[in-house]
Short mmCIF file of C-alpha atoms (C1' of nucleotides) in Angstrom, two decimals:
data_model
loop_
_atom_site.label_atom_id
_atom_site.label_comp_id
_atom_site.label_asym_id
_atom_site.label_seq_id
_atom_site.Cartn_x
_atom_site.Cartn_y
_atom_site.Cartn_z
CA MET A 1 11.91 -15.22 -57.15
CA ILE A 2 12.79 -18.81 -56.29
CA ILE A 3 9.89 -21.23 -55.81
CA SER A 4 10.87 -24.70 -54.62
CA THR A 5 9.27 -27.95 -53.54
CA TRP A 6 10.56 -30.75 -51.31
CA ASN A 7 9.01 -33.89 -49.91
CA VAL A 8 10.93 -33.99 -46.62
CA ASN A 9 9.53 -37.30 -45.29
CA SER A 10 9.07 -36.02 -41.71
CA ILE A 11 9.86 -32.40 -40.94
CA SER A 12 11.03 -33.24 -37.44
CA VAL A 13 13.70 -35.66 -38.68
CA ARG A 14 14.70 -33.41 -41.56
CA LEU A 15 14.60 -30.06 -39.75
CA PRO A 16 18.41 -29.61 -39.49
CA GLN A 17 18.77 -30.44 -43.20
CA LEU A 18 15.86 -28.17 -44.11
CA ILE A 19 17.31 -25.23 -42.18
CA GLU A 20 20.74 -25.71 -43.76
CA TRP A 21 19.16 -26.01 -47.20
CA LEU A 22 17.05 -22.85 -46.75
CA GLN A 23 20.12 -20.91 -45.64
CA THR A 24 22.09 -22.16 -48.65
CA HIS A 25 19.50 -21.55 -51.36
CA LYS A 26 17.38 -18.80 -49.78
CA PRO A 27 14.23 -19.67 -51.74
CA SER A 28 11.39 -17.15 -51.61
CA VAL A 29 9.00 -20.06 -51.29
CA VAL A 30 9.38 -23.71 -50.39
CA CYS A 31 6.44 -26.10 -50.53
CA LEU A 32 6.84 -29.12 -48.28
CA GLN A 33 5.12 -32.50 -48.36
CA GLU A 34 5.01 -35.41 -45.92
CA THR A 35 5.66 -33.23 -42.89
CA LYS A 36 4.11 -36.05 -40.83
CA THR A 37 3.34 -33.93 -37.80
CA VAL A 38 0.32 -32.30 -36.18
CA ASP A 39 0.11 -28.51 -36.43
CA GLU A 40 0.78 -28.12 -32.70
CA LYS A 41 4.22 -29.65 -33.19
CA PHE A 42 5.22 -27.82 -36.39
CA PRO A 43 8.69 -26.27 -35.84
CA LEU A 44 7.42 -22.72 -36.25
CA LYS A 45 9.96 -21.05 -33.95
CA GLU A 46 13.02 -22.70 -35.46
CA LEU A 47 11.98 -21.59 -38.95
CA ALA A 48 10.99 -18.09 -37.79
CA GLU A 49 14.47 -17.72 -36.34
CA ILE A 50 15.96 -18.02 -39.83
CA GLY A 51 13.40 -15.64 -41.31
CA TYR A 52 10.71 -17.94 -42.70
CA ASN A 53 6.98 -17.56 -42.29
CA CYS A 54 5.09 -20.87 -42.19
CA GLU A 55 1.62 -22.04 -43.08
CA PHE A 56 0.93 -25.70 -42.52
CA TYR A 57 -1.76 -28.34 -42.65
CA GLY A 58 -0.63 -31.50 -40.92
CA GLU A 59 -1.77 -34.64 -39.24
CA ARG A 60 -0.30 -37.40 -37.10
CA SER A 61 2.06 -39.92 -38.75
CA TYR A 62 1.10 -39.43 -42.39
CA ASN A 63 0.82 -36.80 -45.11
CA GLY A 64 0.95 -33.12 -44.13
CA VAL A 65 1.85 -30.11 -46.30
CA ALA A 66 3.32 -26.67 -45.64
CA ILE A 67 4.24 -23.45 -47.40
CA LEU A 68 7.26 -21.52 -46.12
CA SER A 69 8.29 -18.08 -47.34
CA ASP A 70 10.60 -15.22 -46.41
CA ARG A 71 7.80 -12.92 -47.60
CA PRO A 72 4.25 -12.51 -46.28
CA ILE A 73 2.02 -15.50 -47.02
CA MET A 74 -1.48 -14.32 -47.90
CA ASN A 75 -4.92 -15.84 -48.42
CA VAL A 76 -4.10 -19.31 -47.12
CA ARG A 77 -6.55 -22.11 -47.87
CA LYS A 78 -6.31 -25.68 -46.65
CA GLY A 79 -7.85 -28.78 -48.18
CA PHE A 80 -10.59 -28.96 -50.76
CA ILE A 81 -13.25 -26.27 -50.44
CA ASP A 82 -16.12 -28.71 -49.99
CA GLY A 83 -14.32 -30.29 -47.05
CA ASP A 84 -14.49 -33.78 -48.44
CA ALA A 85 -11.32 -35.90 -48.64
CA ASP A 86 -9.93 -33.82 -45.79
CA SER A 87 -9.29 -36.91 -43.75
CA GLN A 88 -5.89 -36.78 -45.44
CA ARG A 89 -4.09 -33.47 -45.40
CA ARG A 90 -2.56 -33.13 -48.83
CA LEU A 91 -3.44 -29.66 -50.15
CA ILE A 92 -2.50 -26.14 -49.06
CA GLU A 93 -2.53 -22.98 -51.12
CA ALA A 94 -1.62 -19.33 -50.64
CA GLU A 95 -0.45 -16.17 -52.36
CA VAL A 96 3.09 -14.82 -52.11
CA ASP A 97 3.85 -11.55 -53.94
CA SER A 98 0.70 -12.02 -56.05
CA VAL A 99 1.80 -15.48 -57.19
CA HIS A 100 -0.91 -18.03 -56.42
CA ILE A 101 0.64 -21.23 -55.10
CA ILE A 102 -1.05 -24.63 -54.89
CA ASN A 103 1.02 -27.18 -52.97
CA VAL A 104 -0.09 -30.81 -53.29
CA TYR A 105 0.90 -34.20 -51.99
CA ILE A 106 -0.89 -36.40 -54.50
CA PRO A 107 -1.63 -39.88 -53.11
CA ASN A 108 0.96 -42.57 -53.85
CA GLY A 109 -1.64 -45.11 -54.93
CA SER A 110 0.32 -48.18 -53.84
CA ALA A 111 -0.41 -50.46 -56.82
CA VAL A 112 -2.52 -50.16 -59.96
CA GLY A 113 -5.98 -51.56 -59.24
CA SER A 114 -5.72 -51.33 -55.44
CA SER A 115 -8.12 -49.34 -53.28
CA LYS A 116 -5.38 -46.77 -52.71
CA TYR A 117 -5.04 -46.44 -56.49
CA GLU A 118 -8.75 -45.74 -56.73
CA PHE A 119 -8.34 -43.10 -54.02
CA LYS A 120 -5.49 -41.55 -56.02
CA MET A 121 -7.54 -41.41 -59.22
CA ASN A 122 -10.50 -39.86 -57.37
CA TRP A 123 -8.20 -37.34 -55.70
CA LEU A 124 -6.74 -36.31 -59.07
CA GLU A 125 -10.21 -35.65 -60.49
CA LYS A 126 -11.10 -33.71 -57.36
CA LEU A 127 -7.96 -31.61 -57.77
CA ARG A 128 -8.81 -30.85 -61.40
CA GLN A 129 -12.28 -29.68 -60.46
CA HIS A 130 -10.91 -27.66 -57.57
CA ILE A 131 -8.45 -25.78 -59.79
CA GLN A 132 -11.03 -25.27 -62.51
CA HIS A 133 -13.57 -23.83 -60.08
CA ASN A 134 -11.30 -21.84 -57.78
CA HIS A 135 -8.36 -20.58 -59.84
CA ASP A 136 -7.75 -18.27 -62.77
CA MET A 137 -5.24 -19.66 -65.27
CA ASN A 138 -4.67 -16.12 -66.56
CA LYS A 139 -3.00 -15.19 -63.29
CA GLN A 140 0.48 -16.13 -62.11
CA LEU A 141 -0.25 -19.59 -60.74
CA VAL A 142 1.96 -22.45 -59.55
CA LEU A 143 0.93 -26.06 -59.01
CA CYS A 144 3.77 -27.87 -57.33
CA GLY A 145 4.59 -30.73 -54.99
CA ASP A 146 4.96 -34.48 -54.92
CA PHE A 147 2.72 -35.60 -57.78
CA ASN A 148 3.62 -39.29 -57.43
CA ILE A 149 3.41 -39.50 -61.24
CA ALA A 150 6.22 -39.52 -63.82
CA THR A 151 4.64 -37.84 -66.82
CA GLU A 152 6.88 -39.24 -69.56
CA ASP A 153 8.96 -42.38 -70.06
CA LYS A 154 12.11 -40.30 -69.86
CA ASP A 155 11.09 -39.38 -66.31
CA CYS A 156 11.81 -42.90 -65.05
CA TYR A 157 14.93 -45.06 -65.02
CA ASN A 158 13.62 -48.10 -66.88
CA PRO A 159 10.37 -47.43 -68.74
CA GLU A 160 10.15 -50.98 -70.10
CA LEU A 161 10.50 -52.55 -66.66
CA VAL A 162 7.95 -50.32 -64.91
CA LYS A 163 5.51 -49.94 -67.81
CA GLY A 164 1.91 -49.79 -66.63
CA THR A 165 2.78 -49.80 -62.92
CA ILE A 166 2.15 -47.20 -60.25
CA MET A 167 3.33 -43.65 -61.04
CA VAL A 168 3.58 -44.31 -64.79
CA SER A 169 0.29 -46.00 -65.72
CA ASP A 170 -1.62 -44.54 -68.67
CA ALA A 171 -4.68 -43.74 -66.54
CA GLU A 172 -2.62 -41.76 -64.03
CA ARG A 173 -0.81 -39.88 -66.76
CA GLU A 174 -4.06 -39.10 -68.57
CA SER A 175 -5.68 -37.82 -65.39
CA LEU A 176 -2.69 -35.60 -64.67
CA GLU A 177 -2.62 -34.44 -68.30
CA LYS A 178 -6.21 -33.24 -67.90
CA ILE A 179 -5.01 -31.00 -65.09
CA LYS A 180 -2.03 -29.80 -67.13
CA SER A 181 -4.29 -28.95 -70.05
CA LEU A 182 -6.08 -26.40 -67.88
CA GLY A 183 -3.05 -24.32 -68.85
CA PHE A 184 0.05 -25.42 -66.94
CA VAL A 185 3.63 -25.72 -68.18
CA ASP A 186 6.08 -28.23 -66.67
CA THR A 187 8.81 -25.70 -65.93
CA PHE A 188 11.53 -28.36 -65.74
CA ARG A 189 10.95 -29.19 -69.40
CA ILE A 190 11.13 -25.62 -70.72
CA LYS A 191 14.89 -25.79 -71.12
CA ASN A 192 15.74 -29.43 -70.36
CA GLN A 193 14.73 -32.34 -72.60
CA GLU A 194 17.19 -34.85 -71.17
CA SER A 195 16.26 -38.15 -69.57
CA GLY A 196 17.86 -39.47 -66.40
CA GLU A 197 17.08 -36.58 -64.06
CA TYR A 198 14.98 -37.80 -61.16
CA SER A 199 13.61 -36.38 -57.92
CA TRP A 200 12.80 -39.59 -56.02
CA TRP A 201 14.74 -42.78 -55.44
CA ASP A 202 13.49 -45.68 -53.30
CA TYR A 203 15.48 -46.12 -50.08
CA ARG A 204 15.82 -49.81 -50.92
CA MET A 205 18.24 -51.72 -53.15
CA GLY A 206 20.70 -48.83 -53.45
CA CYS A 207 18.42 -47.08 -55.91
CA PHE A 208 20.02 -43.67 -55.47
CA ARG A 209 23.54 -44.98 -55.99
CA ARG A 210 22.37 -46.68 -59.19
CA ASN A 211 20.22 -43.68 -60.22
CA MET A 212 17.12 -45.87 -60.35
CA GLY A 213 14.65 -43.05 -59.84
CA PHE A 214 11.59 -41.21 -61.04
CA ARG A 215 10.92 -37.52 -61.66
CA ILE A 216 7.70 -37.20 -59.72
CA ASP A 217 8.19 -33.85 -57.94
CA HIS A 218 7.08 -31.02 -60.16
CA VAL A 219 6.78 -27.26 -60.43
CA TRP A 220 4.12 -26.37 -62.95
CA ALA A 221 3.31 -22.77 -63.82
CA SER A 222 0.58 -20.95 -65.71
CA GLN A 223 1.64 -19.49 -69.08
CA SER A 224 2.28 -15.95 -67.82
CA LEU A 225 4.50 -17.19 -65.00
CA ALA A 226 6.23 -19.88 -67.09
CA ALA A 227 7.31 -17.10 -69.46
CA LEU A 228 9.36 -15.68 -66.59
CA CYS A 229 11.04 -18.98 -65.70
CA ASP A 230 14.83 -18.77 -65.81
CA SER A 231 15.94 -22.19 -64.64
CA VAL A 232 14.74 -25.34 -62.90
CA LEU A 233 17.15 -27.58 -61.02
CA ILE A 234 16.77 -30.81 -59.09
CA ASP A 235 19.11 -30.53 -56.12
CA ARG A 236 20.56 -33.99 -55.46
CA ALA A 237 22.89 -32.78 -52.70
CA PRO A 238 20.50 -33.40 -49.77
CA ARG A 239 19.80 -36.93 -51.08
CA LYS A 240 23.51 -37.75 -50.62
CA LYS A 241 23.51 -36.93 -46.92
CA GLU A 242 23.12 -39.33 -44.02
CA ARG A 243 19.47 -39.94 -43.15
CA PRO A 244 18.16 -38.21 -46.28
CA SER A 245 14.61 -37.77 -47.44
CA ASP A 246 13.95 -40.16 -50.31
CA HIS A 247 13.05 -37.06 -52.41
CA ALA A 248 15.30 -34.27 -53.71
CA PRO A 249 14.18 -30.63 -53.71
CA VAL A 250 13.24 -28.96 -57.00
CA ILE A 251 14.26 -25.31 -57.40
CA ALA A 252 12.55 -23.06 -59.97
CA THR A 253 13.80 -19.52 -60.53
CA PHE A 254 11.59 -16.80 -62.02
CA ASN A 255 12.53 -13.30 -63.13
"C1'" DA B 1 7.28 -63.46 -56.51
"C1'" DT B 2 9.67 -61.48 -52.89
"C1'" DG B 3 12.50 -58.46 -50.58
"C1'" DG B 4 15.07 -54.61 -49.60
"C1'" DT B 5 14.93 -49.38 -46.26
"C1'" DG B 6 13.05 -45.54 -43.64
"C1'" DG B 7 9.48 -42.86 -40.66
"C1'" DA B 8 5.89 -42.84 -37.05
"C1'" DT B 9 4.72 -45.62 -33.58
"C1'" DG B 10 4.79 -48.81 -30.09
"C1'" DG B 11 2.29 -53.90 -33.91
"C1'" DT B 12 1.77 -52.42 -38.11
"C1'" DC B 13 0.78 -48.93 -41.82
"C1'" DC B 14 2.60 -46.27 -45.46
"C1'" DA B 15 5.78 -45.14 -49.08
#
DNA sequence: ATGGTGGATGGTCCA
C-alpha cells in the first residue's frame, strides 16, 4: 500500500501534473495540500476518470486539503471537531483499508514572533489535543502533509544560516515533538539518516537548482504501521518540470 | 536589509 503526500500549490494549475503523477506511481492514497479551490470547483470528474475517489475540504484562494484514493474512502472528517479554527481549511481525515489517515496543512507561520507564527503555534497545540482525544495510537494511523517544520538540522540546507527562524525554531520543533511523542515514527528516517534530502525549495533565487531546501513534508506512522514500512522516497521529478509546485511529493510504501 | 518567484485575484495577500 502506497501512501503519499504532495503540496500541489493549486490543484487547478497542477492537475495535468497530478494526473500524470498518479498514473505513474499509482499510489493507494495521496494527501494533497494547498488545493486553493472551493469544493464546487474541485476536479472530481477528471480524477474519477483515472480511477481516484476524492474527499476534499477547500476554500477560495488559500489553503485547502484533499484525500484521493483508488480504494473506498471511509469515515471522512473535516476540520477540528469543535469547529474552531475552521476559518482556514487545513485538516481532513479518513480511513482507507482500515488505515486511519490524518492529512494536515500546518500553517506556515511567516516569521518567528509574528501574529501568523502565534496562529501556527496555537494550531499545533490544537492538533495535538485533537489527535489525543480522537485517535487511537494502537491502530494503524498516519499523520502526513505539509508540516512547515524541518524537525532536525539535517532537514535543512544551511542550519547555521537559518537557525532560529521559521520552520526550524526550537519552539516549533518542540511543539511538533509533543505530537510525535504521542507515538508517531517519521517513516522517512527509518532507513535513511542522510542529510540533504528536501521536499520544498523556494521558487526564488534558484533554490531548487542549488538544492537550498527543507524537508518539511512528512509521512508519520503509528508504531504498528511503521513496522510495515518498506521505503520512503521524495520524488524530485515533478519539481524539475515547467510550472512546478514548490513542493515535491513524498511516497511511503507499506507491506 | 532587501529582494527574488509563483498562485489567486483583479490591488494585494500568502508562501
